[in-house]
Short mmCIF file of C-alpha atoms in Angstrom, two decimals:
data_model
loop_
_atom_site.label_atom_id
_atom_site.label_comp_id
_atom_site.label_asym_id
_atom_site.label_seq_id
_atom_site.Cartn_x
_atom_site.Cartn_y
_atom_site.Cartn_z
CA UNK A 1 23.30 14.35 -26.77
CA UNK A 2 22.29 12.11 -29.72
CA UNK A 3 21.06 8.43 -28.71
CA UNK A 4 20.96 5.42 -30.14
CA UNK A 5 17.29 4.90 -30.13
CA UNK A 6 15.91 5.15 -33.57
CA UNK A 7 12.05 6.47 -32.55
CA UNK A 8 11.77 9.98 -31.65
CA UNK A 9 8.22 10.72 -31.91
CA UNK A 10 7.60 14.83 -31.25
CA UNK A 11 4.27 15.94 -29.32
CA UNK A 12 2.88 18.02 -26.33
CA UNK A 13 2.06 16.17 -22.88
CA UNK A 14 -1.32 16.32 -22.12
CA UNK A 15 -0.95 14.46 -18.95
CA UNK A 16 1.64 14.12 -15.90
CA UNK A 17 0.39 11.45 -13.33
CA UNK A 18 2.67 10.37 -10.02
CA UNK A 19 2.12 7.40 -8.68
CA UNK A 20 4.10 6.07 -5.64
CA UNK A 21 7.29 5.63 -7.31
CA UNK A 22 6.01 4.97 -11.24
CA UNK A 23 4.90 7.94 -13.25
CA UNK A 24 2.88 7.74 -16.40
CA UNK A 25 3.49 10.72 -18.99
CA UNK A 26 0.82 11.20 -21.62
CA UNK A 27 2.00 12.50 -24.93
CA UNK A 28 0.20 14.03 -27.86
CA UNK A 29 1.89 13.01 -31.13
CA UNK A 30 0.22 14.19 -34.25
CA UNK A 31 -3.48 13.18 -32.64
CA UNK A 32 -2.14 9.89 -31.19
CA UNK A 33 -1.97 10.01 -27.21
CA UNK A 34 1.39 7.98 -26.34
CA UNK A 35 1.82 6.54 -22.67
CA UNK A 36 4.95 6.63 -21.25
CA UNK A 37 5.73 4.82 -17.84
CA UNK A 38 8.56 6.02 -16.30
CA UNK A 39 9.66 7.05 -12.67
CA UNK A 40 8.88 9.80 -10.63
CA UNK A 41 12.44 10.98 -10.28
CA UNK A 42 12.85 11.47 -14.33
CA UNK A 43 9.51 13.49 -14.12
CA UNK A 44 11.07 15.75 -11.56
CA UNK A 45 14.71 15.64 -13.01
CA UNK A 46 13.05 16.96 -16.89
CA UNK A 47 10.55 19.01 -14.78
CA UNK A 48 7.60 18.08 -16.98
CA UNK A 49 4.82 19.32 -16.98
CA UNK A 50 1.13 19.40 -19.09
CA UNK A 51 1.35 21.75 -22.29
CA UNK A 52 4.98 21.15 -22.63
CA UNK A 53 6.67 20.35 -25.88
CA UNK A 54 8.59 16.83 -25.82
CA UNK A 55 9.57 13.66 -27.97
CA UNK A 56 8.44 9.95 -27.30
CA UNK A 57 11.64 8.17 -27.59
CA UNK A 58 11.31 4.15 -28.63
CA UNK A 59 14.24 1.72 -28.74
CA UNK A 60 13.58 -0.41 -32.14
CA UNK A 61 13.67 -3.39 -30.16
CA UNK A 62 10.65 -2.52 -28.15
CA UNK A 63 8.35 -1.94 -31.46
CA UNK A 64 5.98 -4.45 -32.39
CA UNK A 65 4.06 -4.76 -35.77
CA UNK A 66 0.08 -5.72 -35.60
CA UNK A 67 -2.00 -6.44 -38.37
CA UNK A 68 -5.92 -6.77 -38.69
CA UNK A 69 -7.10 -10.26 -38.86
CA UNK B 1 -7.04 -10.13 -29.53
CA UNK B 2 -6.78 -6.96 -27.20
CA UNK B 3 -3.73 -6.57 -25.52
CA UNK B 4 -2.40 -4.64 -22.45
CA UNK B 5 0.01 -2.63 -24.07
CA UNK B 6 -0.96 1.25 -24.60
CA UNK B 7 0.42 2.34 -27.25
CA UNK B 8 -0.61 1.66 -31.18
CA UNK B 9 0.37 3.65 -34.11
CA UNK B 10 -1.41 3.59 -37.46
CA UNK B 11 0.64 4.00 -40.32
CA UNK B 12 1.77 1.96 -43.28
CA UNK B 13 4.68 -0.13 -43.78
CA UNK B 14 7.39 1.27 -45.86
CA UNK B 15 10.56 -0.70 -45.60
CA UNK B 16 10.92 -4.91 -44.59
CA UNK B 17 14.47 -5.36 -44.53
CA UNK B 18 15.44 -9.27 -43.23
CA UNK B 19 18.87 -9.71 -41.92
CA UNK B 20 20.32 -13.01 -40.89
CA UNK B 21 17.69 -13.55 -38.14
CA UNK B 22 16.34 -10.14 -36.91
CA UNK B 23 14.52 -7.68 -39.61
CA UNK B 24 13.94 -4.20 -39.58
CA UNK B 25 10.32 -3.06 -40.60
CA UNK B 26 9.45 0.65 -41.26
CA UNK B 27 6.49 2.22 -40.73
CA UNK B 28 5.16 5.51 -41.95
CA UNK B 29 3.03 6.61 -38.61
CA UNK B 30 1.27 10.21 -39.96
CA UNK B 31 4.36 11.46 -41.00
CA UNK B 32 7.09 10.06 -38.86
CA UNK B 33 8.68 6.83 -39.52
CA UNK B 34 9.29 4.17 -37.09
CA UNK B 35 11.26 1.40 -36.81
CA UNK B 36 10.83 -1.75 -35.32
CA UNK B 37 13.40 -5.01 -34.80
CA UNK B 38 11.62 -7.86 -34.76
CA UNK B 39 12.33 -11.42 -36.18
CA UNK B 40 12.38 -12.73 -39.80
CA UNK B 41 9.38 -15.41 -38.31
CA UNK B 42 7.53 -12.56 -37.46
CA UNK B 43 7.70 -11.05 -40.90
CA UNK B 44 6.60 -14.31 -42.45
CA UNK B 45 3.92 -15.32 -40.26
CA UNK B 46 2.40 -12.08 -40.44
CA UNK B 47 2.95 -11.45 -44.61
CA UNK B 48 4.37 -8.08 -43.91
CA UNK B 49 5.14 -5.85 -47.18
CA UNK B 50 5.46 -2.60 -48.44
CA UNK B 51 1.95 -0.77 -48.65
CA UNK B 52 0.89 -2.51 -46.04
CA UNK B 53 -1.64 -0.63 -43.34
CA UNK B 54 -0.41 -2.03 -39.71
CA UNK B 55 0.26 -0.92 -36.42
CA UNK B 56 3.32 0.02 -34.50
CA UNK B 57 2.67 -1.54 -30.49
CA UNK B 58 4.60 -0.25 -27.44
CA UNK B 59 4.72 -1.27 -24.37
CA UNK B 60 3.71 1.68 -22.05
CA UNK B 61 7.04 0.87 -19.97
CA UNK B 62 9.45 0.99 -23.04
CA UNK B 63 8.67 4.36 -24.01
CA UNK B 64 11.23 7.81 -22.69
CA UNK B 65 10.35 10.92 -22.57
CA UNK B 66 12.98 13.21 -23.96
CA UNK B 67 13.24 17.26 -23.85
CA UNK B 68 15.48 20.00 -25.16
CA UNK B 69 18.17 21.36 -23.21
CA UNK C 1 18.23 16.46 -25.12
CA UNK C 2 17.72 15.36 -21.90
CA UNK C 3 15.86 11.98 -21.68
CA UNK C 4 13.92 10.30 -18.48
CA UNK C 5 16.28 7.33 -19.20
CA UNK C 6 17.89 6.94 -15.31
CA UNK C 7 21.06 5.01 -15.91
CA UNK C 8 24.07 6.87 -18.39
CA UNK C 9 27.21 5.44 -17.81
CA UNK C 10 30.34 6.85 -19.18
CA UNK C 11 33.04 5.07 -21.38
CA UNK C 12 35.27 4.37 -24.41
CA UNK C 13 34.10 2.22 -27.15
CA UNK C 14 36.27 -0.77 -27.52
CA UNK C 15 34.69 -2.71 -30.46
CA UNK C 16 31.60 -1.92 -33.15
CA UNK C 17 30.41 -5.19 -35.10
CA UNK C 18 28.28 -4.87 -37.59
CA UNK C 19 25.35 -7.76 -38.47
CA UNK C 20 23.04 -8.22 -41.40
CA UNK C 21 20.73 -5.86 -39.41
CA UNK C 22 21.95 -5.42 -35.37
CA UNK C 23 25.18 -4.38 -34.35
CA UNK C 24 26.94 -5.30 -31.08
CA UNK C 25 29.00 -2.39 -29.71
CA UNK C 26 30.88 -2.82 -26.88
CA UNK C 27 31.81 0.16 -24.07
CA UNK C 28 34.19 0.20 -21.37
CA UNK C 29 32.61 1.70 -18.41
CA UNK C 30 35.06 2.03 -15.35
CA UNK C 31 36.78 -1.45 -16.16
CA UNK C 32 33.28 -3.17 -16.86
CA UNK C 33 32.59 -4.23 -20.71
CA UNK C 34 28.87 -3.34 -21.57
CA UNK C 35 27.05 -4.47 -24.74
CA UNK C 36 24.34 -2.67 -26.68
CA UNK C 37 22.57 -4.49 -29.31
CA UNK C 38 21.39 -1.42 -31.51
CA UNK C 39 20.75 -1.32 -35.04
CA UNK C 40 23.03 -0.86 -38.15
CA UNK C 41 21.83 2.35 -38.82
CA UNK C 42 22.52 3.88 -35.04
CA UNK C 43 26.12 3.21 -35.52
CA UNK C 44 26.18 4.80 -39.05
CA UNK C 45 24.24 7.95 -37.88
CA UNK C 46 26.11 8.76 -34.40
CA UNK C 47 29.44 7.58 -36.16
CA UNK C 48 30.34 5.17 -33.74
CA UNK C 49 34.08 4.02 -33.75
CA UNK C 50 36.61 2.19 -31.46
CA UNK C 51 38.07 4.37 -29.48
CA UNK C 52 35.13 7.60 -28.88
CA UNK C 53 33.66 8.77 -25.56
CA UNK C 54 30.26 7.52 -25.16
CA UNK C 55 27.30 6.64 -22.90
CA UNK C 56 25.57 3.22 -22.41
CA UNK C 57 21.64 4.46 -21.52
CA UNK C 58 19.56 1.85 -19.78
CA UNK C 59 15.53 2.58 -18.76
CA UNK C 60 15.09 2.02 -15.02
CA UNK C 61 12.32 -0.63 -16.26
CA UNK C 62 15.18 -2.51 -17.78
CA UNK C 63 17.71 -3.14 -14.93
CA UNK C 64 17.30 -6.26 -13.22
CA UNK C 65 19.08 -7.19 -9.41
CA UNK C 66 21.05 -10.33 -9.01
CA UNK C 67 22.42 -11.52 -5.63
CA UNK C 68 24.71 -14.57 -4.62
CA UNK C 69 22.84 -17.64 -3.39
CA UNK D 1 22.29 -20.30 -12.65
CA UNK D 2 24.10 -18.73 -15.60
CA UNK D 3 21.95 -16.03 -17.90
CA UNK D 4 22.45 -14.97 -21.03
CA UNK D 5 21.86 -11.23 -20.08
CA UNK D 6 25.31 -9.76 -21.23
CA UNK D 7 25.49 -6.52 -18.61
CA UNK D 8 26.20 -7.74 -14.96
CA UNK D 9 27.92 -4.98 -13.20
CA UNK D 10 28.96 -4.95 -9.32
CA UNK D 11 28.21 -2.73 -6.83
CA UNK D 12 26.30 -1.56 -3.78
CA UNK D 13 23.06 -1.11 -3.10
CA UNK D 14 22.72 2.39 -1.70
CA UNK D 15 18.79 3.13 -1.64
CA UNK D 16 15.60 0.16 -1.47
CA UNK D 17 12.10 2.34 -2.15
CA UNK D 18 9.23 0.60 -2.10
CA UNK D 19 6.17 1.64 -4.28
CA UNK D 20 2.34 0.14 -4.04
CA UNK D 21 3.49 -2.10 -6.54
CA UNK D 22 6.75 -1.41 -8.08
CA UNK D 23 10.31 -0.58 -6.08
CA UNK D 24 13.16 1.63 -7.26
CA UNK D 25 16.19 -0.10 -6.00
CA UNK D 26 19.23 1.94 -6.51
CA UNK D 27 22.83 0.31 -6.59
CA UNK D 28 26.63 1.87 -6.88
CA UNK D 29 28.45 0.25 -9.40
CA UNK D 30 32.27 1.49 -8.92
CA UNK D 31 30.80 5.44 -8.82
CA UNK D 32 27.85 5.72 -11.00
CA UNK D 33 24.24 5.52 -9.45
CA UNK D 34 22.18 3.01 -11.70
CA UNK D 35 18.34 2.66 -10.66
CA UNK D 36 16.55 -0.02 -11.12
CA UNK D 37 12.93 -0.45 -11.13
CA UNK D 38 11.30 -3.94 -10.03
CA UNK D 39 8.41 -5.63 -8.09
CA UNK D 40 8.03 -5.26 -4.31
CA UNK D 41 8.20 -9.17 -4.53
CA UNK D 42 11.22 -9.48 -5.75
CA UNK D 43 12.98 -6.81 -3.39
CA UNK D 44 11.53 -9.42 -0.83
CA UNK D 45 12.08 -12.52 -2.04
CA UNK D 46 15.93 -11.67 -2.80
CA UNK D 47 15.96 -9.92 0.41
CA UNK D 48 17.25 -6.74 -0.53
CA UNK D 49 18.95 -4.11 1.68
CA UNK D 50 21.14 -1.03 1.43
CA UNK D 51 24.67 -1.92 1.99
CA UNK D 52 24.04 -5.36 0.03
CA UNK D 53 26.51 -6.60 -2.91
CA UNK D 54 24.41 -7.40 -5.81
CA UNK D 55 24.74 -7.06 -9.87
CA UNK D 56 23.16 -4.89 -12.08
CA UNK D 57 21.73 -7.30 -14.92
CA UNK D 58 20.92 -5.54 -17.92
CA UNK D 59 19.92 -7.57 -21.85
CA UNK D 60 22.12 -6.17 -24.54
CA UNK D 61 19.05 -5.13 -26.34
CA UNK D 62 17.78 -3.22 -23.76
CA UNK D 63 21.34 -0.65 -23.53
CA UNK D 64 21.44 2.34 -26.06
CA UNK D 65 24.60 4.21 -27.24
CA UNK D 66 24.77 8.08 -26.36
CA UNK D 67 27.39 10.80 -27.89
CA UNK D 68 27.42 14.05 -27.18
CA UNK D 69 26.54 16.33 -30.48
CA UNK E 1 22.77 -16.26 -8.16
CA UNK E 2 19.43 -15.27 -7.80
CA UNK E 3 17.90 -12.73 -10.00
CA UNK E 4 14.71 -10.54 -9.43
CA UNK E 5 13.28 -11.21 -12.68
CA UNK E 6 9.62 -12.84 -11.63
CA UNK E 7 9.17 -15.15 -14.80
CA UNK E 8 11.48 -18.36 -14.81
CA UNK E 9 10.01 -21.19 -17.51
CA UNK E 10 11.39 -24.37 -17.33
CA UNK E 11 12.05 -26.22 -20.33
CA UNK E 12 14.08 -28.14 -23.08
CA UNK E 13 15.98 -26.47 -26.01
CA UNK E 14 14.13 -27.22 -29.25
CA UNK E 15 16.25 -25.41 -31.75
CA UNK E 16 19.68 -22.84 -31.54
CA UNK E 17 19.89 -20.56 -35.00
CA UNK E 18 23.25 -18.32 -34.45
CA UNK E 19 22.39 -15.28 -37.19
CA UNK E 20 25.46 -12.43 -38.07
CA UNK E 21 25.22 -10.88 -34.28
CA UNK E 22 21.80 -12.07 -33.11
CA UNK E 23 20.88 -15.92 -32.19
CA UNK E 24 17.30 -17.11 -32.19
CA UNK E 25 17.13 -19.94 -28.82
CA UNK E 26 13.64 -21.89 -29.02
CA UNK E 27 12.40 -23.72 -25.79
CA UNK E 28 9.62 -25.72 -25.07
CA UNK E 29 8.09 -25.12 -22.08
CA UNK E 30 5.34 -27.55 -21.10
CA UNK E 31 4.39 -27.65 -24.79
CA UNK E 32 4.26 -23.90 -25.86
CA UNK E 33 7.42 -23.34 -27.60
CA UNK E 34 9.32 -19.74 -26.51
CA UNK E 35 11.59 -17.56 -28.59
CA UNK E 36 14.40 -15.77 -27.07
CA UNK E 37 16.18 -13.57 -29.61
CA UNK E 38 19.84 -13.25 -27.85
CA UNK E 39 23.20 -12.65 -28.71
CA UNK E 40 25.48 -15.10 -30.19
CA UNK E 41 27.94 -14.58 -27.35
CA UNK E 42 25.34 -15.44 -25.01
CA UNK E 43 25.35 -19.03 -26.51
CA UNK E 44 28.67 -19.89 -27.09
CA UNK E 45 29.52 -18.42 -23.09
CA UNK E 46 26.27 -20.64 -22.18
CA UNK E 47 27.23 -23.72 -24.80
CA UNK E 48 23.25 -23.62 -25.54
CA UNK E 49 22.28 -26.78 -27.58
CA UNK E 50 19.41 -28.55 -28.31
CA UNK E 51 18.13 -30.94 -26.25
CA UNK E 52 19.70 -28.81 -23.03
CA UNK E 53 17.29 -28.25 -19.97
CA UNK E 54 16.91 -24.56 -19.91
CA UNK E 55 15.03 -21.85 -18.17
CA UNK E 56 12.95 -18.54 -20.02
CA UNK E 57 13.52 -16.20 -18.10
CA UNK E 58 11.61 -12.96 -18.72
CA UNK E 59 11.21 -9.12 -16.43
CA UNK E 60 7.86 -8.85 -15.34
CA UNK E 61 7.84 -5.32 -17.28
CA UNK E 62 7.95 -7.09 -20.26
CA UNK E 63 5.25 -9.28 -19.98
CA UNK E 64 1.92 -8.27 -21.43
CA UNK E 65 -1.34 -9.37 -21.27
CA UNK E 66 -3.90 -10.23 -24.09
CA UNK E 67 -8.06 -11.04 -24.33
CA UNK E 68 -10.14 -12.44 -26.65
CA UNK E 69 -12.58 -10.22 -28.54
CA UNK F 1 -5.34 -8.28 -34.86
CA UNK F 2 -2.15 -10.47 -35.04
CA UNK F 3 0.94 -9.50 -33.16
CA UNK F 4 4.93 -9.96 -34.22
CA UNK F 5 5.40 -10.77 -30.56
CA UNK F 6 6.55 -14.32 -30.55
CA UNK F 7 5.61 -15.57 -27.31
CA UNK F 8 1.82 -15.97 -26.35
CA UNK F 9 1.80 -18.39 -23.36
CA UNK F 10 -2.24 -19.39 -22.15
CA UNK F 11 -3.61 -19.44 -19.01
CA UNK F 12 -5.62 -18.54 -16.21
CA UNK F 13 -5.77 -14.73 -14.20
CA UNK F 14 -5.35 -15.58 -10.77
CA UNK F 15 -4.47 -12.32 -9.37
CA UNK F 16 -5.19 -8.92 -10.35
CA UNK F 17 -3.32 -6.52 -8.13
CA UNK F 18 -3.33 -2.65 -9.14
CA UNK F 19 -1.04 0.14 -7.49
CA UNK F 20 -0.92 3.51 -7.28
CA UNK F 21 -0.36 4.18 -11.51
CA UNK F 22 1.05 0.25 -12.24
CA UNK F 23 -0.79 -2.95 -11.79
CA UNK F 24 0.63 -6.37 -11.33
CA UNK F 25 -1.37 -9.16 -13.16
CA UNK F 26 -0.91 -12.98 -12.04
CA UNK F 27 -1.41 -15.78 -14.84
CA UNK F 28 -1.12 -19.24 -14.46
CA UNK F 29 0.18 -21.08 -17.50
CA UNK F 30 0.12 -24.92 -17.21
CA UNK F 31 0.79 -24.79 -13.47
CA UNK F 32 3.59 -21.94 -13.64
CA UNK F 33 2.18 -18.82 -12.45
CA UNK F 34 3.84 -15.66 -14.61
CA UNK F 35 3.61 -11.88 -13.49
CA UNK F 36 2.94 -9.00 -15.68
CA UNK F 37 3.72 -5.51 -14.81
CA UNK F 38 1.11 -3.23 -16.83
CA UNK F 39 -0.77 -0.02 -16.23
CA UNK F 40 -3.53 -0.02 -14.35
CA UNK F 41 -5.55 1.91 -16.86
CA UNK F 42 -4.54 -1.21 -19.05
CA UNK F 43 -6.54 -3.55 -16.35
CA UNK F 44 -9.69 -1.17 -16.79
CA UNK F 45 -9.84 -1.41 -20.45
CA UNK F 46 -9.16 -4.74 -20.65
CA UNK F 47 -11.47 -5.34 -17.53
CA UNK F 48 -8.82 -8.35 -16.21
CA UNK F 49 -10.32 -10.50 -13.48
CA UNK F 50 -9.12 -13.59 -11.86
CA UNK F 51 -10.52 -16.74 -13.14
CA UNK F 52 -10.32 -15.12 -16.96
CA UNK F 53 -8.67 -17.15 -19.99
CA UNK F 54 -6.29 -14.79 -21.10
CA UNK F 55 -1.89 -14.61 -22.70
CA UNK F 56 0.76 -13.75 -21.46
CA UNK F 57 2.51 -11.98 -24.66
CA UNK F 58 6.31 -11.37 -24.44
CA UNK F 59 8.54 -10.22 -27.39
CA UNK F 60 11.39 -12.44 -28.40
CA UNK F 61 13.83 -10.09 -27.44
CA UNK F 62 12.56 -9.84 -24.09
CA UNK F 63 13.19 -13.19 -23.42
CA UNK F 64 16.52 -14.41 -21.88
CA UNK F 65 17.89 -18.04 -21.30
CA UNK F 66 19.36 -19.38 -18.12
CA UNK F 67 20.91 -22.87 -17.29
CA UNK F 68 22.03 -24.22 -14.29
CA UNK F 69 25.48 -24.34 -13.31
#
């Protein structure tokens, strides 16, 4: 399958944390950790799990541009 | 300013691209480029150019995980 | 790839318009017309045309509910 | 109340799961499964309940294209 | 209809700018003005215009929060 | 740091409300009262409390418009 989305960041996940329905995946790309929030099911459904080789995946309409001050 | 949203990607800007009202920034994020859609205000309000060191922000909720088959 | 993205609904494409920057393409699932704003560049990479099998993805964190008053 | 959110499909809702915080409401829309994830206070306020019609509201910028390779 | 989104701003068009695909809608609610970036479609089928009384409406998954220093 | 998100509303906390892995945030802004779906760990290192000044920061394409019918 090849999507739409134009950020495809590649990392390992360092963390896997259930919550009651939410789940927030922790993702090392290149020395940055990423947070992903997504649910439960998806967790289960991709079977991820903590050393596991994955890609951060960012619609361009969801990515913001800071500058310092 | 702090703000709530987890994730924040150093890199530097590579491409500003305006389009009618939305424009396309790239950013250069250790090696992997980004790219965000946000508006031509945006761009203007915050001087972005090529060069420039800035951030890529992303909501913790926006961000997929993805794996191979 | 699979992604953590919960809702893929098949379809055709019916129309691809390009913008300045964003294109609207428009899928038939099931008899319903969906609309993805996605960038110029997505439509040139996947090669999207009138007419191809495709998916419309949607995050869970991005469906709302609506119910008659 | 009209929106501007382009994506409204109909269906049923099949499955209401509250969270601590967040619910996964999941609805069939002529077939297909679509989850969505919102607050506990709006699957009360709206009064939400399998068997229910409702819509599926989605934002054109928030739906991705998907081919297979 | 009712929708679950939990954010609904009441306010007064200020300014409708229709780009290629994307329209930028500015509202002023109690005296902060709002940007909606949304598709063109959205408002012609809405006949959007300045001076309208209008609503922002916003997911609470996309709202963030920000601190001073 | 500045932000390209075009929509910083100001207010008041006046609920703080954390889940299992996702918090809900309450702010009032000039008497309407806007909820924010963040993580929890986003609450911690932010260290939200009611009675804080604080924004509620939503991107422009985030935001939708609705008018009555």
């Amino acid at each position: 399958m090849k999507i739409s989305a134009r950020n495809r960041l590649k990392g390992k996940i360092v963390e896997v944390k259930k919550g009651a329905t939410t789940a927030h995946v922790r993702i090392d790309v290149g020395g940055t950790v990423m947070t992903a929030s997504i649910t439960n099911e998806a967790v289960d459904e991709l079977a991820l799990k903590v050393g596991q080789q994955a890609l951060a995946v960012v619609k361009a309409s969801d990515v913001m541009i800071a500058v310092d001050d």
